[in-house]
């Protein structure tokens, strides 16, 4: 019985594997018999699963949000695949890693190599000429290295996966190079620093884990203002940090959503702030459109309109 | 020659007085002669003034934004009163106070007694039951007493005058009492504290003086976020300040404009935040409508539409 | 078998009770057998109910919108409680009041004492100084006493329950006192009268009963304009009613929704109209936010976004 | 010295004529001499005029809003024609009709024959089959015949001239015939009656005269609601008027602006109300676009964007 | 066994007939048995249908989008009628016309006679005075006669049925006559031509057939721009076509949606373009409101709000 | 008497030079004497100018929109410089080039070298791999080389100067390189071609010359649709051009404004269209913000709010 990921499941085969329990509901059949209705997830997708027998035993063995080891048969219902579970139990690293259990396999994750992205981001930091900007970024990136490497960039909208924040930042830095070369008026150091720090408040706003959620700080205050806090704490450790430079960095973070109605308390008031906003916008919308096109299940060459853009998108070649 | 305020000037009389120079432009007549075109201001209003003679001498004696001593004749042009200046010079406290010069006469100011308002605000602070909330407000109000007593509440829109912030806060507190008594669900301490601190960032955002202006911090960051800074600095000095209480206060300040498009990065997420927003809204719009009605110069019982509300307002009895 | 209200039902118990039939649909099982799918309601909530047996007999015994006497077993489906009905019949006051049947138990209702609220509203009317305003309110409140005491304030949005209109009006009056004391410019009599009459058109717009619905007049004309009709009819009985006072009252009613897009054909054009609008706004939004927070069933300290405010609300302490 | 209308004035000629004084301001020249600055108007247009001499005498002889007899020289200033007035006095019918004075010459007016339009409107009334609708329209049109014949349809936006209301109504009736023939579903009587009454509240909202203005009722209540009053008063005199028919007529008047933000407290809820709204819309926008194109003074084939439509309009052939 | 249309089906009868397969899904019962879930459609409506037996045989005999011959029993489920299919096979004209199979019976269609409408449209074309306009319309209508006669006017929103485009155009022409007679300023030929061509791009945008869908050109380019292509191709064949006339026709087509946000790249810039837009608007909204009222299934005299207009509509007499 | 450009003029000097007459108005002084009021322009700015003497002679010698040779004295009025013209006549290349007359000196122009930009644009064209895309761009760029080199990119909003279209296109190409390298999903050829052609309709929409204006085609049709015409004409000459590729190019041009309300009849429906829109947006907004900051004349470090962005912008270092 082969170890497979969800995207490779085929009808009428038996599988074993590890998954995260995304949803778990106890229901009754028409004939009043209990069963468990689950949604299981690994990094390649999600699938509905049912437990028809021994429901009372099994339901005690795991909770929603946990990682589980599963044996099941792949069936189908309404033309979608479904698992009929034969056994299920909580998984854990000590016991199950010999069977191939690794949390990284369960969580959707960037398709790019995080260490390579991290290394290129470090080069961008090294390239900064302004010693104040370089110091403030180094402080923040050194102190938060582990978090920055693994954090998602959002809950749902874009780069909503492990390493998502790093992938988003890394992608923006690559776009920024061409933009800064094109416009002689731009202070490249300020643009690069702005990109590196614009979403840093996400480290506080979002609580990653097996499933991502907003923290209380995230809901009460929001990543835009929280990111400025991280900036100001780092600046406070650097002597003689120029006042206007500090204000400009604060403003870039506060205005990076670009529009007041997107929770930015200020809109871009100078060229570098405008550019950080636009590069963020490009990378965000690009990721959203790519995913909407990939995930649409309509027949034919066009998606339906039920997506972020509220319009049909072209899926053909 | 009598000392008079602008609102009491009458055509074809001579006056002497002290004013702030709100605008000063050197212009030429059709016949190519230099003259000075001024706007002078005291606490009762503003008036256009001309210097036709000795222009070169007079122009060197004062700058825009300064207080001046003036002798002039009251004429009229296009049915509006105007000054024909005979002499003008910089005013100063040492020399001119014997002649009745007092800065307080030149700046528009609250019509209410600031000491009385301050005293009632202090009573509101004393009435707080929650020792954390009381401490944080006391710290901030003690440290900023002088500023809070005199600051305007905005540049133009509402309470845009000396003591305006105090008058606005004081007025909101009075409304809050009835509201808190009416809704048993409300934590009165949180509402009162929210009102006392909601606009505290204005102390940093606006630079008062002979004329009010935005500071760099005001333009780059804004009073909403700056007010939260003042709050957090005060909380940092109080040990064991409860975390959720801190977040709620932050949220009240961040959301008090009520709508994202009004530069609030969050919108009210609990009842006390909703109430602080609404009481702020009432006091702001009330002051605006009152002033629009008072300052409208249309004939008849209705204002024109050129006001904040974009509609005709009733001026009759 | 104990008499219980819906909010106190527990799985695997038997109950008997009286309910309003909010929905009644005849359906078929997969095996082509008829069953009845009902929604039952009392003042504490609503619950789904099924009749699997003797469907043809039972379906003839009651209609949607009627009060019924029910015996049933409390089961659960999809983690929500459900009733399996054993017997059901029409309830009526004559026969069933001995068993505890009272319509007041079936309809959601204000949690405040209507007689106490009515009495305080009467005091507000007595406090009016202006004899014309006092007369017009007294006429309307005397003539419509029974209706005003029991009417809901809306179908769904706020105070959508028995005595809702009275509770809403009463609450607004309490807030108004502090506001009128705070602003010397306000004509208190006009504000109080405006509050007492602003929603009076709801008496015609909404048809209360076991379930509230819009009348034809409500849909064709709307409570804003219908309220002005009631006002004008009362004024017509008072001799020498001052013309401008009449127009101001009409305007307060017509503009009390505050914004054209909320079905107000005029927006507030003087201070008292502005204040009536704002106090209505506060009491409406407060009630909505309170209910959204109470009724949200998400886990954790935050509601989901599927509410009137389209944002997460804080439910924690 | 020939009697001429404003549109026929030519530079360097002398004219005499009768005009309405649209604006009258006493001003001073640079050299401090009083002069009168006037705007004079007849049915063909308006012109600026100056009185440089005998200002004190002349200013006593007429007021703004009156009709005057004038002798003057046609000069030009900034490429626009201007009058230099030699004599001016109040005009009156008794004395001046022998000189050709007629108020109708002074007021801009429909270019169509009011008696002919009135007669065709009467035919439309006669054509109504439903006796209730016929009666209500006849009552209103008989009682208000003189007013309806001469009233403007608005202050500024469209048909803002003598007989404008009649021209607007008449034009809508002509369009309605084709529409009613096209859609068998329409109740023609209801559409025709709706058109005849939709703007009837303008009789109260606007105070016509030498210059049009809003009445207090117009500002406090508005023509939409006032028109329904006229309707209800007329219906009250007709016995057995069907209730739903009454509500539909009320609704047509209340919803005829089509959108809430245009001061309609309801939006069209049945086909006849939708059609009355659309025909009103066509006639209103047509008149506006026609006038914007006629009155634009840009060179070339396109207007500028400073018009109701906020876009360039084509003026060429 | 009688030949019946869907709207005439009655429970517990047997039917045979021809239908279009609008949806076809293979599903499993709780007991894991395959069945087919279909939606069948004819010109009178649509109905759900199940195949419980011989699923594998039947599923091979037809595809979604095809016409089929069906024998079935009419049952009901959830108070809606449903078919239990006994036999099903692909239908075709050669074999089945003797049994009454006609595609025209399967597709919803205009209730008006297409030949009569076509003939009246031809009269409108003949009535054109301007030889260039007449030529361009004749070219297009001759070349596309068959398509124009049968095309729907939209996928869903209005006139979404066979002959819908012709019915919509025909209806607009009838309205236009009265409008053109009313406004002497209008160039009737231009209005009539504009109406005849405004939606001509729908011939390319929509792919009619058993079910209507957007073409790639429709999605990438849209009917507004595609319609101008058809116009320009026809004009290219006519020598000396006046340049401004060509531009005006282009503009009428490009601006006929009236508003930029409705995919019109220009808004009407002259009177004829404004009129074509408004007549299109009337006919479109009229058809929508009529269908919303007809298709609403709420009890009582009012529709619910779940319709194009987002408000309740009156369904009573 | 030195040859100087407008930005170098100093009060109380005499100048001679060549200018374009941007505005020319005949006016009268208070004393009724004719004078000419002109606005003159060269590539460095614009200035007001007066002709007080020999007005009749001079006015015959030139028209608005022509190039003129001028001798004048630099004076000032209202603190702005002004010319008092002593002589003026039409300039022409034959006669005046020896005196330094060159049209290029009179028109505002890109600060970048057009030949260098053109050469880099040619390299971008050469780099295209897809032979169809390369052919279509080469055809269009070869045929329109002179126009593309000199055209402005807009009338007012951005790159509104000689070579503006080339500068805008060139700048977008430079940004595109980094973006295409960053996103492996992008078809670089399609993005580059989209950029090269997105604004090509401006060649028809705008009539450059001494002053830029919209053509009739520009006003009736607009550059978005006109640009697609140029594309289609070029594609028609290339055999076997793939259909979907053609549609994608059409869509990129039609959707490049990004939003329906900005006159794009479609919004981007695939990734390359999204990217062309965003790069256009960046370059447009960057140019606007840069120019708003440069041209603002407020004192202090902040612009006023009277700019495209409706907010204060930072002008300091």
mmCIF file of N, CA and C in Angstrom, chain D residues 112 170-172 174-175 178-179 181-183 185-186 244 248 258-259 267-271 274-275 278-279 281-286 289-290 293 302 309 311-314 316-317, chain E residues 112 170-172 174-175 178-179 181-183 185-186 244 248 258-259 267-271 274-275 278-279 281-286 289-290 293 302 309 311-314 316-317:
data_model
loop_
_atom_site.group_PDB
_atom_site.id
_atom_site.type_symbol
_atom_site.label_atom_id
_atom_site.label_comp_id
_atom_site.label_asym_id
_atom_site.label_seq_id
_atom_site.Cartn_x
_atom_site.Cartn_y
_atom_site.Cartn_z
ATOM 1 N N UNK D 112 -42.340 76.881 -27.301
ATOM 2 C CA UNK D 112 -43.565 76.307 -27.853
ATOM 3 C C UNK D 112 -44.777 77.087 -27.361
ATOM 4 N N UNK D 170 -45.875 67.918 -21.351
ATOM 5 C CA UNK D 170 -46.376 67.724 -22.709
ATOM 6 C C UNK D 170 -45.450 66.813 -23.515
ATOM 7 N N UNK D 171 -44.171 67.055 -23.392
ATOM 8 C CA UNK D 171 -43.195 66.261 -24.121
ATOM 9 C C UNK D 171 -43.226 64.807 -23.642
ATOM 10 N N UNK D 172 -43.320 64.613 -22.341
ATOM 11 C CA UNK D 172 -43.380 63.248 -21.804
ATOM 12 C C UNK D 172 -44.621 62.508 -22.302
ATOM 13 N N UNK D 174 -46.150 62.841 -25.115
ATOM 14 C CA UNK D 174 -45.961 62.428 -26.515
ATOM 15 C C UNK D 174 -45.098 61.174 -26.604
ATOM 16 N N UNK D 175 -44.066 61.115 -25.766
ATOM 17 C CA UNK D 175 -43.216 59.918 -25.777
ATOM 18 C C UNK D 175 -43.993 58.711 -25.251
ATOM 19 N N UNK D 178 -46.147 56.156 -27.691
ATOM 20 C CA UNK D 178 -45.458 55.065 -28.372
ATOM 21 C C UNK D 178 -45.063 53.950 -27.417
ATOM 22 N N UNK D 179 -44.631 54.335 -26.246
ATOM 23 C CA UNK D 179 -44.206 53.332 -25.268
ATOM 24 C C UNK D 179 -45.394 52.467 -24.856
ATOM 25 N N UNK D 181 -48.152 51.903 -26.504
ATOM 26 C CA UNK D 181 -48.561 51.032 -27.607
ATOM 27 C C UNK D 181 -47.622 49.838 -27.738
ATOM 28 N N UNK D 182 -46.357 50.048 -27.432
ATOM 29 C CA UNK D 182 -45.380 48.983 -27.607
ATOM 30 C C UNK D 182 -45.520 47.880 -26.567
ATOM 31 N N UNK D 183 -45.815 48.261 -25.337
ATOM 32 C CA UNK D 183 -45.862 47.256 -24.268
ATOM 33 C C UNK D 183 -47.311 46.990 -23.857
ATOM 34 N N UNK D 185 -48.375 45.102 -21.725
ATOM 35 C CA UNK D 185 -48.505 44.897 -20.289
ATOM 36 C C UNK D 185 -48.833 46.195 -19.552
ATOM 37 N N UNK D 186 -48.588 47.337 -20.174
ATOM 38 C CA UNK D 186 -48.743 48.605 -19.457
ATOM 39 C C UNK D 186 -50.193 49.045 -19.351
ATOM 40 N N UNK D 244 -55.744 50.355 -3.844
ATOM 41 C CA UNK D 244 -54.474 50.021 -4.496
ATOM 42 C C UNK D 244 -54.131 51.033 -5.576
ATOM 43 N N UNK D 248 -50.706 53.071 -5.805
ATOM 44 C CA UNK D 248 -49.849 53.061 -6.995
ATOM 45 C C UNK D 248 -49.535 54.480 -7.466
ATOM 46 N N UNK D 258 -36.512 58.003 -9.523
ATOM 47 C CA UNK D 258 -35.895 56.749 -9.949
ATOM 48 C C UNK D 258 -34.839 56.200 -9.017
ATOM 49 N N UNK D 259 -34.125 57.054 -8.315
ATOM 50 C CA UNK D 259 -33.055 56.590 -7.446
ATOM 51 C C UNK D 259 -33.158 57.284 -6.094
ATOM 52 N N UNK D 267 -37.991 53.483 -4.822
ATOM 53 C CA UNK D 267 -37.639 53.278 -6.221
ATOM 54 C C UNK D 267 -38.743 52.473 -6.896
ATOM 55 N N UNK D 268 -38.920 52.644 -8.226
ATOM 56 C CA UNK D 268 -40.068 52.062 -8.929
ATOM 57 C C UNK D 268 -40.249 50.569 -8.646
ATOM 58 N N UNK D 269 -41.475 50.187 -8.258
ATOM 59 C CA UNK D 269 -41.761 48.812 -7.859
ATOM 60 C C UNK D 269 -42.750 48.110 -8.781
ATOM 61 N N UNK D 270 -43.162 48.782 -9.854
ATOM 62 C CA UNK D 270 -43.989 48.088 -10.865
ATOM 63 C C UNK D 270 -43.748 48.781 -12.199
ATOM 64 N N UNK D 271 -44.250 48.172 -13.264
ATOM 65 C CA UNK D 271 -43.837 48.591 -14.604
ATOM 66 C C UNK D 271 -44.207 50.033 -14.930
ATOM 67 N N UNK D 274 -41.831 52.389 -13.341
ATOM 68 C CA UNK D 274 -40.547 52.350 -14.038
ATOM 69 C C UNK D 274 -40.594 53.193 -15.304
ATOM 70 N N UNK D 275 -41.697 53.104 -16.028
ATOM 71 C CA UNK D 275 -41.810 53.824 -17.302
ATOM 72 C C UNK D 275 -41.918 55.333 -17.077
ATOM 73 N N UNK D 278 -38.488 56.554 -16.427
ATOM 74 C CA UNK D 278 -37.593 56.579 -17.582
ATOM 75 C C UNK D 278 -37.956 57.696 -18.560
ATOM 76 N N UNK D 279 -39.251 57.926 -18.756
ATOM 77 C CA UNK D 279 -39.631 58.993 -19.687
ATOM 78 C C UNK D 279 -39.242 60.355 -19.102
ATOM 79 N N UNK D 281 -36.710 60.821 -17.170
ATOM 80 C CA UNK D 281 -35.257 60.828 -17.335
ATOM 81 C C UNK D 281 -34.869 61.234 -18.760
ATOM 82 N N UNK D 282 -35.497 60.624 -19.745
ATOM 83 C CA UNK D 282 -35.182 60.975 -21.137
ATOM 84 C C UNK D 282 -35.403 62.458 -21.373
ATOM 85 N N UNK D 283 -36.566 62.973 -20.989
ATOM 86 C CA UNK D 283 -36.886 64.355 -21.320
ATOM 87 C C UNK D 283 -35.981 65.329 -20.576
ATOM 88 N N UNK D 284 -35.620 64.973 -19.358
ATOM 89 C CA UNK D 284 -34.746 65.817 -18.559
ATOM 90 C C UNK D 284 -33.338 65.855 -19.137
ATOM 91 N N UNK D 285 -32.780 64.680 -19.404
ATOM 92 C CA UNK D 285 -31.403 64.635 -19.908
ATOM 93 C C UNK D 285 -31.304 65.210 -21.320
ATOM 94 N N UNK D 286 -32.343 64.964 -22.119
ATOM 95 C CA UNK D 286 -32.344 65.516 -23.472
ATOM 96 C C UNK D 286 -32.271 67.038 -23.411
ATOM 97 N N UNK D 289 -28.753 68.140 -22.235
ATOM 98 C CA UNK D 289 -27.691 68.026 -23.226
ATOM 99 C C UNK D 289 -27.865 69.059 -24.335
ATOM 100 N N UNK D 290 -29.107 69.257 -24.749
ATOM 101 C CA UNK D 290 -29.372 70.259 -25.792
ATOM 102 C C UNK D 290 -28.883 71.634 -25.353
ATOM 103 N N UNK D 293 -25.028 71.948 -25.105
ATOM 104 C CA UNK D 293 -24.406 72.093 -26.430
ATOM 105 C C UNK D 293 -24.640 73.493 -26.966
ATOM 106 N N UNK D 302 -16.251 70.731 -30.358
ATOM 107 C CA UNK D 302 -16.521 70.030 -29.113
ATOM 108 C C UNK D 302 -16.663 71.012 -27.957
ATOM 109 N N UNK D 309 -22.691 66.775 -17.788
ATOM 110 C CA UNK D 309 -22.305 65.397 -18.134
ATOM 111 C C UNK D 309 -20.825 65.110 -17.856
ATOM 112 N N UNK D 311 -18.301 65.585 -19.582
ATOM 113 C CA UNK D 311 -17.528 65.053 -20.700
ATOM 114 C C UNK D 311 -17.696 66.002 -21.885
ATOM 115 N N UNK D 312 -16.809 65.883 -22.859
ATOM 116 C CA UNK D 312 -16.936 66.736 -24.037
ATOM 117 C C UNK D 312 -18.131 66.259 -24.855
ATOM 118 N N UNK D 313 -18.878 67.216 -25.422
ATOM 119 C CA UNK D 313 -20.045 66.911 -26.256
ATOM 120 C C UNK D 313 -19.803 67.466 -27.649
ATOM 121 N N UNK D 314 -20.401 66.827 -28.647
ATOM 122 C CA UNK D 314 -20.160 67.211 -30.036
ATOM 123 C C UNK D 314 -21.112 68.322 -30.450
ATOM 124 N N UNK D 316 -20.659 69.914 -33.632
ATOM 125 C CA UNK D 316 -20.601 70.053 -35.086
ATOM 126 C C UNK D 316 -21.841 69.502 -35.761
ATOM 127 N N UNK D 317 -21.824 69.543 -37.036
ATOM 128 C CA UNK D 317 -22.995 69.053 -37.797
ATOM 129 C C UNK D 317 -22.973 67.538 -37.902
ATOM 130 N N UNK E 112 -43.505 36.601 -29.657
ATOM 131 C CA UNK E 112 -44.004 37.350 -30.814
ATOM 132 C C UNK E 112 -43.578 36.654 -32.095
ATOM 133 N N UNK E 170 -36.853 45.350 -32.422
ATOM 134 C CA UNK E 170 -38.187 45.706 -32.892
ATOM 135 C C UNK E 170 -38.904 46.597 -31.880
ATOM 136 N N UNK E 171 -38.802 46.237 -30.621
ATOM 137 C CA UNK E 171 -39.449 46.999 -29.569
ATOM 138 C C UNK E 171 -38.844 48.401 -29.475
ATOM 139 N N UNK E 172 -37.523 48.488 -29.556
ATOM 140 C CA UNK E 172 -36.873 49.802 -29.508
ATOM 141 C C UNK E 172 -37.308 50.687 -30.676
ATOM 142 N N UNK E 174 -40.136 50.740 -32.201
ATOM 143 C CA UNK E 174 -41.491 51.248 -31.951
ATOM 144 C C UNK E 174 -41.469 52.423 -30.989
ATOM 145 N N UNK E 175 -40.650 52.318 -29.952
ATOM 146 C CA UNK E 175 -40.539 53.432 -29.005
ATOM 147 C C UNK E 175 -39.918 54.650 -29.681
ATOM 148 N N UNK E 178 -42.131 57.606 -31.577
ATOM 149 C CA UNK E 178 -42.709 58.683 -30.786
ATOM 150 C C UNK E 178 -41.655 59.667 -30.311
ATOM 151 N N UNK E 179 -40.527 59.144 -29.922
ATOM 152 C CA UNK E 179 -39.466 60.016 -29.429
ATOM 153 C C UNK E 179 -38.984 60.938 -30.536
ATOM 154 N N UNK E 181 -40.568 61.897 -33.225
ATOM 155 C CA UNK E 181 -41.587 62.901 -33.548
ATOM 156 C C UNK E 181 -41.619 64.013 -32.507
ATOM 157 N N UNK E 182 -41.332 63.653 -31.274
ATOM 158 C CA UNK E 182 -41.410 64.635 -30.203
ATOM 159 C C UNK E 182 -40.278 65.657 -30.262
ATOM 160 N N UNK E 183 -39.081 65.196 -30.600
ATOM 161 C CA UNK E 183 -37.927 66.100 -30.569
ATOM 162 C C UNK E 183 -37.497 66.441 -31.987
ATOM 163 N N UNK E 185 -35.233 68.235 -32.885
ATOM 164 C CA UNK E 185 -33.776 68.333 -33.023
ATOM 165 C C UNK E 185 -33.156 67.024 -33.478
ATOM 166 N N UNK E 186 -33.866 65.909 -33.309
ATOM 167 C CA UNK E 186 -33.257 64.607 -33.576
ATOM 168 C C UNK E 186 -33.207 64.288 -35.067
ATOM 169 N N UNK E 244 -17.877 62.141 -40.861
ATOM 170 C CA UNK E 244 -18.484 62.418 -39.556
ATOM 171 C C UNK E 244 -19.660 61.474 -39.295
ATOM 172 N N UNK E 248 -20.062 59.148 -36.059
ATOM 173 C CA UNK E 248 -21.242 59.190 -35.191
ATOM 174 C C UNK E 248 -21.827 57.791 -34.997
ATOM 175 N N UNK E 258 -24.168 53.290 -22.274
ATOM 176 C CA UNK E 258 -24.465 54.521 -21.547
ATOM 177 C C UNK E 258 -23.477 54.887 -20.475
ATOM 178 N N UNK E 259 -22.853 53.895 -19.857
ATOM 179 C CA UNK E 259 -21.948 54.203 -18.757
ATOM 180 C C UNK E 259 -20.649 53.415 -18.935
ATOM 181 N N UNK E 267 -19.079 57.505 -23.436
ATOM 182 C CA UNK E 267 -20.457 57.806 -23.047
ATOM 183 C C UNK E 267 -21.060 58.768 -24.072
ATOM 184 N N UNK E 268 -22.407 58.723 -24.237
ATOM 185 C CA UNK E 268 -23.052 59.467 -25.325
ATOM 186 C C UNK E 268 -22.641 60.943 -25.378
ATOM 187 N N UNK E 269 -22.217 61.394 -26.569
ATOM 188 C CA UNK E 269 -21.707 62.751 -26.734
ATOM 189 C C UNK E 269 -22.573 63.610 -27.634
ATOM 190 N N UNK E 270 -23.697 63.081 -28.106
ATOM 191 C CA UNK E 270 -24.633 63.933 -28.856
ATOM 192 C C UNK E 270 -26.035 63.349 -28.677
ATOM 193 N N UNK E 271 -27.049 64.084 -29.112
ATOM 194 C CA UNK E 271 -28.416 63.748 -28.730
ATOM 195 C C UNK E 271 -28.865 62.379 -29.233
ATOM 196 N N UNK E 274 -27.499 59.693 -27.086
ATOM 197 C CA UNK E 274 -28.192 59.679 -25.802
ATOM 198 C C UNK E 274 -29.527 58.956 -25.911
ATOM 199 N N UNK E 275 -30.245 59.215 -26.985
ATOM 200 C CA UNK E 275 -31.573 58.619 -27.164
ATOM 201 C C UNK E 275 -31.485 57.116 -27.405
ATOM 202 N N UNK E 278 -30.929 55.527 -24.085
ATOM 203 C CA UNK E 278 -32.082 55.519 -23.181
ATOM 204 C C UNK E 278 -33.154 54.534 -23.645
ATOM 205 N N UNK E 279 -33.376 54.437 -24.950
ATOM 206 C CA UNK E 279 -34.399 53.498 -25.419
ATOM 207 C C UNK E 279 -33.935 52.065 -25.162
ATOM 208 N N UNK E 281 -32.048 51.201 -22.683
ATOM 209 C CA UNK E 281 -32.207 51.080 -21.238
ATOM 210 C C UNK E 281 -33.661 50.759 -20.872
ATOM 211 N N UNK E 282 -34.602 51.514 -21.433
ATOM 212 C CA UNK E 282 -36.018 51.274 -21.137
ATOM 213 C C UNK E 282 -36.388 49.838 -21.474
ATOM 214 N N UNK E 283 -36.044 49.397 -22.704
ATOM 215 C CA UNK E 283 -36.504 48.084 -23.139
ATOM 216 C C UNK E 283 -35.836 46.972 -22.336
ATOM 217 N N UNK E 284 -34.603 47.187 -21.949
ATOM 218 C CA UNK E 284 -33.877 46.193 -21.166
ATOM 219 C C UNK E 284 -34.455 46.087 -19.755
ATOM 220 N N UNK E 285 -34.614 47.199 -19.092
ATOM 221 C CA UNK E 285 -35.117 47.184 -17.716
ATOM 222 C C UNK E 285 -36.572 46.734 -17.656
ATOM 223 N N UNK E 286 -37.358 47.141 -18.657
ATOM 224 C CA UNK E 286 -38.754 46.711 -18.699
ATOM 225 C C UNK E 286 -38.837 45.193 -18.761
ATOM 226 N N UNK E 289 -37.754 43.691 -15.375
ATOM 227 C CA UNK E 289 -38.730 43.799 -14.293
ATOM 228 C C UNK E 289 -39.931 42.885 -14.552
ATOM 229 N N UNK E 290 -40.367 42.827 -15.793
ATOM 230 C CA UNK E 290 -41.486 41.959 -16.140
ATOM 231 C C UNK E 290 -41.166 40.508 -15.774
ATOM 232 N N UNK E 293 -40.953 39.838 -11.964
ATOM 233 C CA UNK E 293 -42.285 39.751 -11.358
ATOM 234 C C UNK E 293 -42.945 38.429 -11.717
ATOM 235 N N UNK E 302 -46.064 40.724 -3.074
ATOM 236 C CA UNK E 302 -44.748 41.342 -3.285
ATOM 237 C C UNK E 302 -43.685 40.274 -3.515
ATOM 238 N N UNK E 309 -33.197 44.111 -9.265
ATOM 239 C CA UNK E 309 -33.412 45.468 -8.759
ATOM 240 C C UNK E 309 -33.115 45.601 -7.265
ATOM 241 N N UNK E 311 -34.854 45.060 -4.747
ATOM 242 C CA UNK E 311 -35.935 45.618 -3.938
ATOM 243 C C UNK E 311 -37.196 44.795 -4.174
ATOM 244 N N UNK E 312 -38.177 44.925 -3.282
ATOM 245 C CA UNK E 312 -39.428 44.198 -3.490
ATOM 246 C C UNK E 312 -40.202 44.851 -4.632
ATOM 247 N N UNK E 313 -40.845 44.022 -5.439
ATOM 248 C CA UNK E 313 -41.649 44.501 -6.565
ATOM 249 C C UNK E 313 -43.088 44.048 -6.357
ATOM 250 N N UNK E 314 -44.027 44.831 -6.883
ATOM 251 C CA UNK E 314 -45.443 44.549 -6.667
ATOM 252 C C UNK E 314 -45.956 43.558 -7.715
ATOM 253 N N UNK E 316 -49.249 42.233 -7.372
ATOM 254 C CA UNK E 316 -50.707 42.220 -7.312
ATOM 255 C C UNK E 316 -51.322 42.942 -8.505
ATOM 256 N N UNK E 317 -52.629 43.008 -8.467
ATOM 257 C CA UNK E 317 -53.328 43.665 -9.587
ATOM 258 C C UNK E 317 -53.294 45.184 -9.443
#
